[in-house]
Amino acid sequence: MTTSHPLSVAFAAELQEFLNAALVPDTHVDVIETDDSIRVVPHDSLAMGKRFFAVADTHAHQLLRVEYKLADDPSGRFFRVLSSTFGLYVSVTKGVPVPLVRVEYERSQTPSAHVHFHTSSALLGWDYGRAGEPFRREQSLHFPVGGARFRPTIEEFLLFLDRERLVDTWGTSDWKARAVTRQADYEVRQARGVARRHPRTTAEELRSIGWTVVEPPGAS
Amino acid sequence: MVTRFLERSEIDQMLAQAAAEHGYSFDELRRMAVNGTLLEPDLRDLWLIWASEPLAFSVDSDD
């Protein structure tokens, strides 16, 4: 199938390769293209209604949601994540999986990247009560994380699950090294985006450390 | 990696089916998503990825 979003599809292929290394073998994604964007979702999630990846064969109760909506920029030079969601779900009694923690990203929302902790906090309720506000569940709060440009990545999220021992069984032995490399690549991509968004500041900063930067004709 | 093309109408049908499984119509799901009252995580994720309109910042409405 030809695609209008080759860079986004390439991202999906690389994501699949990474998830294959980090999670159970044969982890596959599906790429669903629509008129204006693509979605990257777990394989067969449309047909089977199971929108999760298994984390490990021995941990059937733990499920991972990783879904993206992406589009190539019309210039064809880069792609954008329009929205994404990833989170750890737990199936306590082999019933409907319930979320433990989710990271939402919606480009046009404020805060665009935020975490929902699906826990309860009596202290939070008490504090709202003291302020004369109605009770709010912790899961309904949007904890901001990094903004659109430096939001958490799936690599950081998996490393978080590992570091905090929420997940202790992983795929290949080199998945963490791959995660660190992919995170570094992401930061370089984002740095390029920052430079495009703030060219004058970027030029000033480069000049301050000895670079010679010449403005192009017509720069405003 | 499987790739396929979906029409907008097929996506709306999928969203309507998911809404129905949670006891809502498609219009109710859309209204909650755009006015910030959609709290159910599964439907939030679904709307976030598949809908053509952004998911609004949500606030509790049932407290």
PDB file of C-alpha atoms in Angstrom, chain A:
ATOM      1  CA  MET A   1       0.000   0.000   0.000  1.00  0.00           C
ATOM      2  CA  THR A   2       1.405   3.417  -0.877  1.00  0.00           C
ATOM      3  CA  THR A   3       1.208   5.974   1.875  1.00  0.00           C
ATOM      4  CA  SER A   4       1.014   9.741   2.122  1.00  0.00           C
ATOM      5  CA  HIS A   5       2.938   9.547   5.390  1.00  0.00           C
ATOM      6  CA  PRO A   6       6.165   7.613   4.744  1.00  0.00           C
ATOM      7  CA  LEU A   7       8.040   9.152   7.687  1.00  0.00           C
ATOM      8  CA  SER A   8       5.231   8.295  10.085  1.00  0.00           C
ATOM      9  CA  VAL A   9       5.106   4.731   8.760  1.00  0.00           C
ATOM     10  CA  ALA A  10       8.881   4.463   9.204  1.00  0.00           C
ATOM     11  CA  PHE A  11       8.397   5.564  12.824  1.00  0.00           C
ATOM     12  CA  ALA A  12       5.796   2.808  13.247  1.00  0.00           C
ATOM     13  CA  ALA A  13       8.210   0.189  11.890  1.00  0.00           C
ATOM     14  CA  GLU A  14      10.954   1.307  14.249  1.00  0.00           C
ATOM     15  CA  LEU A  15       8.486   1.355  17.155  1.00  0.00           C
ATOM     16  CA  GLN A  16       7.468  -2.215  16.381  1.00  0.00           C
ATOM     17  CA  GLU A  17      11.104  -3.292  16.338  1.00  0.00           C
ATOM     18  CA  PHE A  18      11.681  -1.645  19.712  1.00  0.00           C
ATOM     19  CA  LEU A  19       8.534  -3.100  21.310  1.00  0.00           C
ATOM     20  CA  ASN A  20       9.542  -6.485  19.960  1.00  0.00           C
ATOM     21  CA  ALA A  21      12.811  -6.168  21.830  1.00  0.00           C
ATOM     22  CA  ALA A  22      11.281  -4.862  25.059  1.00  0.00           C
ATOM     23  CA  LEU A  23       8.111  -6.943  25.330  1.00  0.00           C
ATOM     24  CA  VAL A  24       7.090 -10.487  24.455  1.00  0.00           C
ATOM     25  CA  PRO A  25       8.367 -11.803  21.114  1.00  0.00           C
ATOM     26  CA  ASP A  26       6.219 -11.219  18.044  1.00  0.00           C
ATOM     27  CA  THR A  27       4.795  -7.936  19.229  1.00  0.00           C
ATOM     28  CA  HIS A  28       3.236  -6.364  16.155  1.00  0.00           C
ATOM     29  CA  VAL A  29       1.612  -3.064  15.379  1.00  0.00           C
ATOM     30  CA  ASP A  30      -0.955  -2.221  12.740  1.00  0.00           C
ATOM     31  CA  VAL A  31      -0.777   0.997  10.749  1.00  0.00           C
ATOM     32  CA  ILE A  32      -4.190   2.364   9.892  1.00  0.00           C
ATOM     33  CA  GLU A  33      -4.160   5.198   7.385  1.00  0.00           C
ATOM     34  CA  THR A  34      -7.018   7.656   7.012  1.00  0.00           C
ATOM     35  CA  ASP A  35      -7.433  10.672   4.782  1.00  0.00           C
ATOM     36  CA  ASP A  36      -5.227  12.945   6.901  1.00  0.00           C
ATOM     37  CA  SER A  37      -3.074  10.832   9.232  1.00  0.00           C
ATOM     38  CA  ILE A  38      -2.078   7.368  10.374  1.00  0.00           C
ATOM     39  CA  ARG A  39      -2.757   5.483  13.576  1.00  0.00           C
ATOM     40  CA  VAL A  40      -0.322   3.029  15.104  1.00  0.00           C
ATOM     41  CA  VAL A  41      -2.137   0.507  17.269  1.00  0.00           C
ATOM     42  CA  PRO A  42      -1.609  -3.045  18.574  1.00  0.00           C
ATOM     43  CA  HIS A  43      -2.032  -5.709  15.919  1.00  0.00           C
ATOM     44  CA  ASP A  44      -5.620  -6.846  15.401  1.00  0.00           C
ATOM     45  CA  SER A  45      -6.934  -4.383  17.951  1.00  0.00           C
ATOM     46  CA  LEU A  46      -9.619  -3.228  15.524  1.00  0.00           C
ATOM     47  CA  ALA A  47     -10.850  -6.693  14.724  1.00  0.00           C
ATOM     48  CA  MET A  48     -10.423  -8.258  18.152  1.00  0.00           C
ATOM     49  CA  GLY A  49     -11.153  -5.223  20.293  1.00  0.00           C
ATOM     50  CA  LYS A  50      -8.048  -5.896  22.399  1.00  0.00           C
ATOM     51  CA  ARG A  51      -6.112  -2.666  22.364  1.00  0.00           C
ATOM     52  CA  PHE A  52      -3.184  -3.898  24.428  1.00  0.00           C
ATOM     53  CA  PHE A  53       0.253  -5.415  24.173  1.00  0.00           C
ATOM     54  CA  ALA A  54       1.224  -8.237  26.500  1.00  0.00           C
ATOM     55  CA  VAL A  55       4.155  -7.166  28.647  1.00  0.00           C
ATOM     56  CA  ALA A  56       5.545 -10.633  29.389  1.00  0.00           C
ATOM     57  CA  ASP A  57       4.309 -14.196  28.924  1.00  0.00           C
ATOM     58  CA  THR A  58       4.601 -14.820  32.644  1.00  0.00           C
ATOM     59  CA  HIS A  59       2.711 -11.650  33.591  1.00  0.00           C
ATOM     60  CA  ALA A  60      -0.641 -12.073  31.868  1.00  0.00           C
ATOM     61  CA  HIS A  61      -2.262  -9.648  34.297  1.00  0.00           C
ATOM     62  CA  GLN A  62      -0.145  -6.724  33.059  1.00  0.00           C
ATOM     63  CA  LEU A  63      -1.054  -5.063  29.775  1.00  0.00           C
ATOM     64  CA  LEU A  64       0.402  -2.118  27.956  1.00  0.00           C
ATOM     65  CA  ARG A  65      -1.507   0.365  25.826  1.00  0.00           C
ATOM     66  CA  VAL A  66       0.577   2.142  23.200  1.00  0.00           C
ATOM     67  CA  GLU A  67      -1.271   4.054  20.478  1.00  0.00           C
ATOM     68  CA  TYR A  68      -0.257   6.960  18.279  1.00  0.00           C
ATOM     69  CA  LYS A  69      -1.859   9.300  15.759  1.00  0.00           C
ATOM     70  CA  LEU A  70       0.767  10.724  13.409  1.00  0.00           C
ATOM     71  CA  ALA A  71       1.062  12.681  10.190  1.00  0.00           C
ATOM     72  CA  ASP A  72       3.910  13.715   7.933  1.00  0.00           C
ATOM     73  CA  ASP A  73       4.456  17.426   7.560  1.00  0.00           C
ATOM     74  CA  PRO A  74       3.454  18.645   4.078  1.00  0.00           C
ATOM     75  CA  SER A  75       7.126  19.525   3.482  1.00  0.00           C
ATOM     76  CA  GLY A  76       7.949  15.824   3.720  1.00  0.00           C
ATOM     77  CA  ARG A  77      10.935  16.623   5.936  1.00  0.00           C
ATOM     78  CA  PHE A  78       9.498  15.495   9.261  1.00  0.00           C
ATOM     79  CA  PHE A  79       6.464  13.968  10.921  1.00  0.00           C
ATOM     80  CA  ARG A  80       4.347  15.010  13.869  1.00  0.00           C
ATOM     81  CA  VAL A  81       2.742  13.061  16.680  1.00  0.00           C
ATOM     82  CA  LEU A  82      -0.766  14.521  16.779  1.00  0.00           C
ATOM     83  CA  SER A  83      -1.855  12.521  19.810  1.00  0.00           C
ATOM     84  CA  SER A  84      -0.756   9.495  21.736  1.00  0.00           C
ATOM     85  CA  THR A  85      -1.659   7.445  24.734  1.00  0.00           C
ATOM     86  CA  PHE A  86       0.283   4.879  26.645  1.00  0.00           C
ATOM     87  CA  GLY A  87      -0.320   3.281  29.973  1.00  0.00           C
ATOM     88  CA  LEU A  88      -0.037   0.272  32.224  1.00  0.00           C
ATOM     89  CA  TYR A  89      -3.251  -1.659  32.727  1.00  0.00           C
ATOM     90  CA  VAL A  90      -3.880  -4.453  35.193  1.00  0.00           C
ATOM     91  CA  SER A  91      -6.373  -7.267  34.843  1.00  0.00           C
ATOM     92  CA  VAL A  92      -6.965  -8.208  38.460  1.00  0.00           C
ATOM     93  CA  THR A  93      -9.390 -11.090  38.045  1.00  0.00           C
ATOM     94  CA  LYS A  94      -9.013 -11.791  34.345  1.00  0.00           C
ATOM     95  CA  GLY A  95     -11.784  -9.270  33.831  1.00  0.00           C
ATOM     96  CA  VAL A  96     -11.720  -5.893  32.137  1.00  0.00           C
ATOM     97  CA  PRO A  97      -8.233  -4.389  32.423  1.00  0.00           C
ATOM     98  CA  VAL A  98      -8.154  -1.259  34.551  1.00  0.00           C
ATOM     99  CA  PRO A  99      -5.555   1.478  34.180  1.00  0.00           C
ATOM    100  CA  LEU A 100      -2.884   2.086  36.797  1.00  0.00           C
ATOM    101  CA  VAL A 101      -1.205   5.028  35.109  1.00  0.00           C
ATOM    102  CA  ARG A 102      -1.745   6.627  31.693  1.00  0.00           C
ATOM    103  CA  VAL A 103       0.137   9.277  29.738  1.00  0.00           C
ATOM    104  CA  GLU A 104      -2.039  11.270  27.343  1.00  0.00           C
ATOM    105  CA  TYR A 105      -0.780  13.606  24.665  1.00  0.00           C
ATOM    106  CA  GLU A 106      -3.113  15.779  22.626  1.00  0.00           C
ATOM    107  CA  ARG A 107      -1.282  18.383  20.630  1.00  0.00           C
ATOM    108  CA  SER A 108      -4.017  21.013  20.901  1.00  0.00           C
ATOM    109  CA  GLN A 109      -4.852  20.457  24.568  1.00  0.00           C
ATOM    110  CA  THR A 110      -3.417  22.341  27.547  1.00  0.00           C
ATOM    111  CA  PRO A 111      -1.423  20.810  29.092  1.00  0.00           C
ATOM    112  CA  SER A 112      -0.760  18.867  25.924  1.00  0.00           C
ATOM    113  CA  ALA A 113       1.135  16.084  27.682  1.00  0.00           C
ATOM    114  CA  HIS A 114      -0.131  14.929  31.038  1.00  0.00           C
ATOM    115  CA  VAL A 115      -0.274  11.916  33.325  1.00  0.00           C
ATOM    116  CA  HIS A 116      -3.394  10.425  34.867  1.00  0.00           C
ATOM    117  CA  PHE A 117      -2.724   8.449  38.044  1.00  0.00           C
ATOM    118  CA  HIS A 118      -5.579   5.996  38.509  1.00  0.00           C
ATOM    119  CA  THR A 119      -5.302   5.893  42.250  1.00  0.00           C
ATOM    120  CA  SER A 120      -7.217   7.461  45.108  1.00  0.00           C
ATOM    121  CA  SER A 121      -5.996  10.083  47.512  1.00  0.00           C
ATOM    122  CA  ALA A 122      -7.896  10.963  50.672  1.00  0.00           C
ATOM    123  CA  LEU A 123      -5.483  13.844  51.225  1.00  0.00           C
ATOM    124  CA  LEU A 124      -6.320  15.297  47.826  1.00  0.00           C
ATOM    125  CA  GLY A 125     -10.029  15.148  48.674  1.00  0.00           C
ATOM    126  CA  TRP A 126      -9.381  16.804  52.036  1.00  0.00           C
ATOM    127  CA  ASP A 127      -7.383  19.570  50.392  1.00  0.00           C
ATOM    128  CA  TYR A 128     -10.086  20.309  47.830  1.00  0.00           C
ATOM    129  CA  GLY A 129     -12.600  20.338  50.681  1.00  0.00           C
ATOM    130  CA  ARG A 130     -10.514  22.847  52.648  1.00  0.00           C
ATOM    131  CA  ALA A 131     -10.521  25.099  49.590  1.00  0.00           C
ATOM    132  CA  GLY A 132     -14.302  24.846  49.329  1.00  0.00           C
ATOM    133  CA  GLU A 133     -14.032  22.898  46.101  1.00  0.00           C
ATOM    134  CA  PRO A 134     -15.927  19.700  45.293  1.00  0.00           C
ATOM    135  CA  PHE A 135     -14.090  16.407  45.681  1.00  0.00           C
ATOM    136  CA  ARG A 136     -12.013  15.353  42.685  1.00  0.00           C
ATOM    137  CA  ARG A 137     -10.560  11.966  42.020  1.00  0.00           C
ATOM    138  CA  GLU A 138      -6.828  11.846  41.464  1.00  0.00           C
ATOM    139  CA  GLN A 139      -7.355  10.132  38.103  1.00  0.00           C
ATOM    140  CA  SER A 140      -9.251  13.138  36.803  1.00  0.00           C
ATOM    141  CA  LEU A 141      -6.293  15.473  37.344  1.00  0.00           C
ATOM    142  CA  HIS A 142      -3.935  16.196  34.448  1.00  0.00           C
ATOM    143  CA  PHE A 143      -0.394  16.259  35.844  1.00  0.00           C
ATOM    144  CA  PRO A 144       1.628  18.217  33.263  1.00  0.00           C
ATOM    145  CA  VAL A 145       4.807  16.611  32.007  1.00  0.00           C
ATOM    146  CA  GLY A 146       7.201  18.426  29.753  1.00  0.00           C
ATOM    147  CA  GLY A 147       4.891  20.144  27.307  1.00  0.00           C
ATOM    148  CA  ALA A 148       4.471  19.268  23.652  1.00  0.00           C
ATOM    149  CA  ARG A 149       8.150  19.385  22.791  1.00  0.00           C
ATOM    150  CA  PHE A 150       9.627  17.471  25.692  1.00  0.00           C
ATOM    151  CA  ARG A 151       6.829  15.159  26.688  1.00  0.00           C
ATOM    152  CA  PRO A 152       7.530  11.644  28.013  1.00  0.00           C
ATOM    153  CA  THR A 153       8.217   8.984  25.407  1.00  0.00           C
ATOM    154  CA  ILE A 154       7.248   5.342  25.386  1.00  0.00           C
ATOM    155  CA  GLU A 155      10.916   4.578  25.994  1.00  0.00           C
ATOM    156  CA  GLU A 156      10.932   6.686  29.169  1.00  0.00           C
ATOM    157  CA  PHE A 157       7.665   5.110  30.250  1.00  0.00           C
ATOM    158  CA  LEU A 158       9.024   1.560  29.914  1.00  0.00           C
ATOM    159  CA  LEU A 159      12.224   2.529  31.719  1.00  0.00           C
ATOM    160  CA  PHE A 160      10.041   4.009  34.488  1.00  0.00           C
ATOM    161  CA  LEU A 161       8.109   0.734  34.813  1.00  0.00           C
ATOM    162  CA  ASP A 162      11.403  -1.124  35.054  1.00  0.00           C
ATOM    163  CA  ARG A 163      13.090   1.289  37.464  1.00  0.00           C
ATOM    164  CA  GLU A 164      10.123   1.316  39.843  1.00  0.00           C
ATOM    165  CA  ARG A 165       9.812  -2.486  39.566  1.00  0.00           C
ATOM    166  CA  LEU A 166       6.244  -2.275  38.299  1.00  0.00           C
ATOM    167  CA  VAL A 167       7.373  -4.670  35.566  1.00  0.00           C
ATOM    168  CA  ASP A 168      10.253  -7.062  36.198  1.00  0.00           C
ATOM    169  CA  THR A 169      10.243  -9.323  33.155  1.00  0.00           C
ATOM    170  CA  TRP A 170      11.336  -7.963  29.818  1.00  0.00           C
ATOM    171  CA  GLY A 171      12.181  -9.196  26.345  1.00  0.00           C
ATOM    172  CA  THR A 172      15.709  -9.095  25.000  1.00  0.00           C
ATOM    173  CA  SER A 173      18.683  -8.250  27.179  1.00  0.00           C
ATOM    174  CA  ASP A 174      19.514  -5.128  25.157  1.00  0.00           C
ATOM    175  CA  TRP A 175      16.104  -3.460  25.243  1.00  0.00           C
ATOM    176  CA  LYS A 176      17.242  -0.831  27.757  1.00  0.00           C
ATOM    177  CA  ALA A 177      20.214   0.146  25.606  1.00  0.00           C
ATOM    178  CA  ARG A 178      17.843   0.453  22.642  1.00  0.00           C
ATOM    179  CA  ALA A 179      15.509   2.596  24.731  1.00  0.00           C
ATOM    180  CA  VAL A 180      18.336   4.946  25.696  1.00  0.00           C
ATOM    181  CA  THR A 181      19.463   5.232  22.049  1.00  0.00           C
ATOM    182  CA  ARG A 182      15.930   5.900  20.828  1.00  0.00           C
ATOM    183  CA  GLN A 183      15.467   8.506  23.579  1.00  0.00           C
ATOM    184  CA  ALA A 184      18.648  10.267  22.456  1.00  0.00           C
ATOM    185  CA  ASP A 185      17.414  10.227  18.843  1.00  0.00           C
ATOM    186  CA  TYR A 186      14.107  11.695  20.001  1.00  0.00           C
ATOM    187  CA  GLU A 187      15.851  14.518  21.829  1.00  0.00           C
ATOM    188  CA  VAL A 188      17.839  15.364  18.683  1.00  0.00           C
ATOM    189  CA  ARG A 189      14.613  15.412  16.632  1.00  0.00           C
ATOM    190  CA  GLN A 190      12.997  17.682  19.197  1.00  0.00           C
ATOM    191  CA  ALA A 191      16.057  19.955  19.246  1.00  0.00           C
ATOM    192  CA  ARG A 192      15.681  20.360  15.490  1.00  0.00           C
ATOM    193  CA  GLY A 193      12.044  21.291  16.042  1.00  0.00           C
ATOM    194  CA  VAL A 194      12.983  23.844  18.696  1.00  0.00           C
ATOM    195  CA  ALA A 195      15.538  25.388  16.330  1.00  0.00           C
ATOM    196  CA  ARG A 196      12.918  25.675  13.570  1.00  0.00           C
ATOM    197  CA  ARG A 197      10.419  27.186  16.015  1.00  0.00           C
ATOM    198  CA  HIS A 198      12.904  29.645  17.548  1.00  0.00           C
ATOM    199  CA  PRO A 199      15.522  30.358  14.843  1.00  0.00           C
ATOM    200  CA  ARG A 200      16.614  33.755  16.203  1.00  0.00           C
ATOM    201  CA  THR A 201      17.131  32.444  19.736  1.00  0.00           C
ATOM    202  CA  THR A 202      18.946  29.429  18.341  1.00  0.00           C
ATOM    203  CA  ALA A 203      21.234  31.674  16.291  1.00  0.00           C
ATOM    204  CA  GLU A 204      21.922  33.889  19.317  1.00  0.00           C
ATOM    205  CA  GLU A 205      22.778  30.894  21.461  1.00  0.00           C
ATOM    206  CA  LEU A 206      25.102  29.449  18.816  1.00  0.00           C
ATOM    207  CA  ARG A 207      26.851  32.821  18.445  1.00  0.00           C
ATOM    208  CA  SER A 208      27.298  32.988  22.218  1.00  0.00           C
ATOM    209  CA  ILE A 209      29.368  29.806  22.103  1.00  0.00           C
ATOM    210  CA  GLY A 210      31.496  30.905  19.167  1.00  0.00           C
ATOM    211  CA  TRP A 211      29.591  29.758  16.116  1.00  0.00           C
ATOM    212  CA  THR A 212      29.200  32.003  13.107  1.00  0.00           C
ATOM    213  CA  VAL A 213      25.567  32.096  12.063  1.00  0.00           C
ATOM    214  CA  VAL A 214      24.392  34.159   9.109  1.00  0.00           C
ATOM    215  CA  GLU A 215      20.735  35.053   8.728  1.00  0.00           C
ATOM    216  CA  PRO A 216      19.217  33.993   5.418  1.00  0.00           C
ATOM    217  CA  PRO A 217      17.881  36.698   3.100  1.00  0.00           C
ATOM    218  CA  GLY A 218      14.442  37.834   4.159  1.00  0.00           C
ATOM    219  CA  ALA A 219      14.671  36.527   7.733  1.00  0.00           C
ATOM    220  CA  SER A 220      12.339  38.489   9.993  1.00  0.00           C
TER     221      SER A 220
END
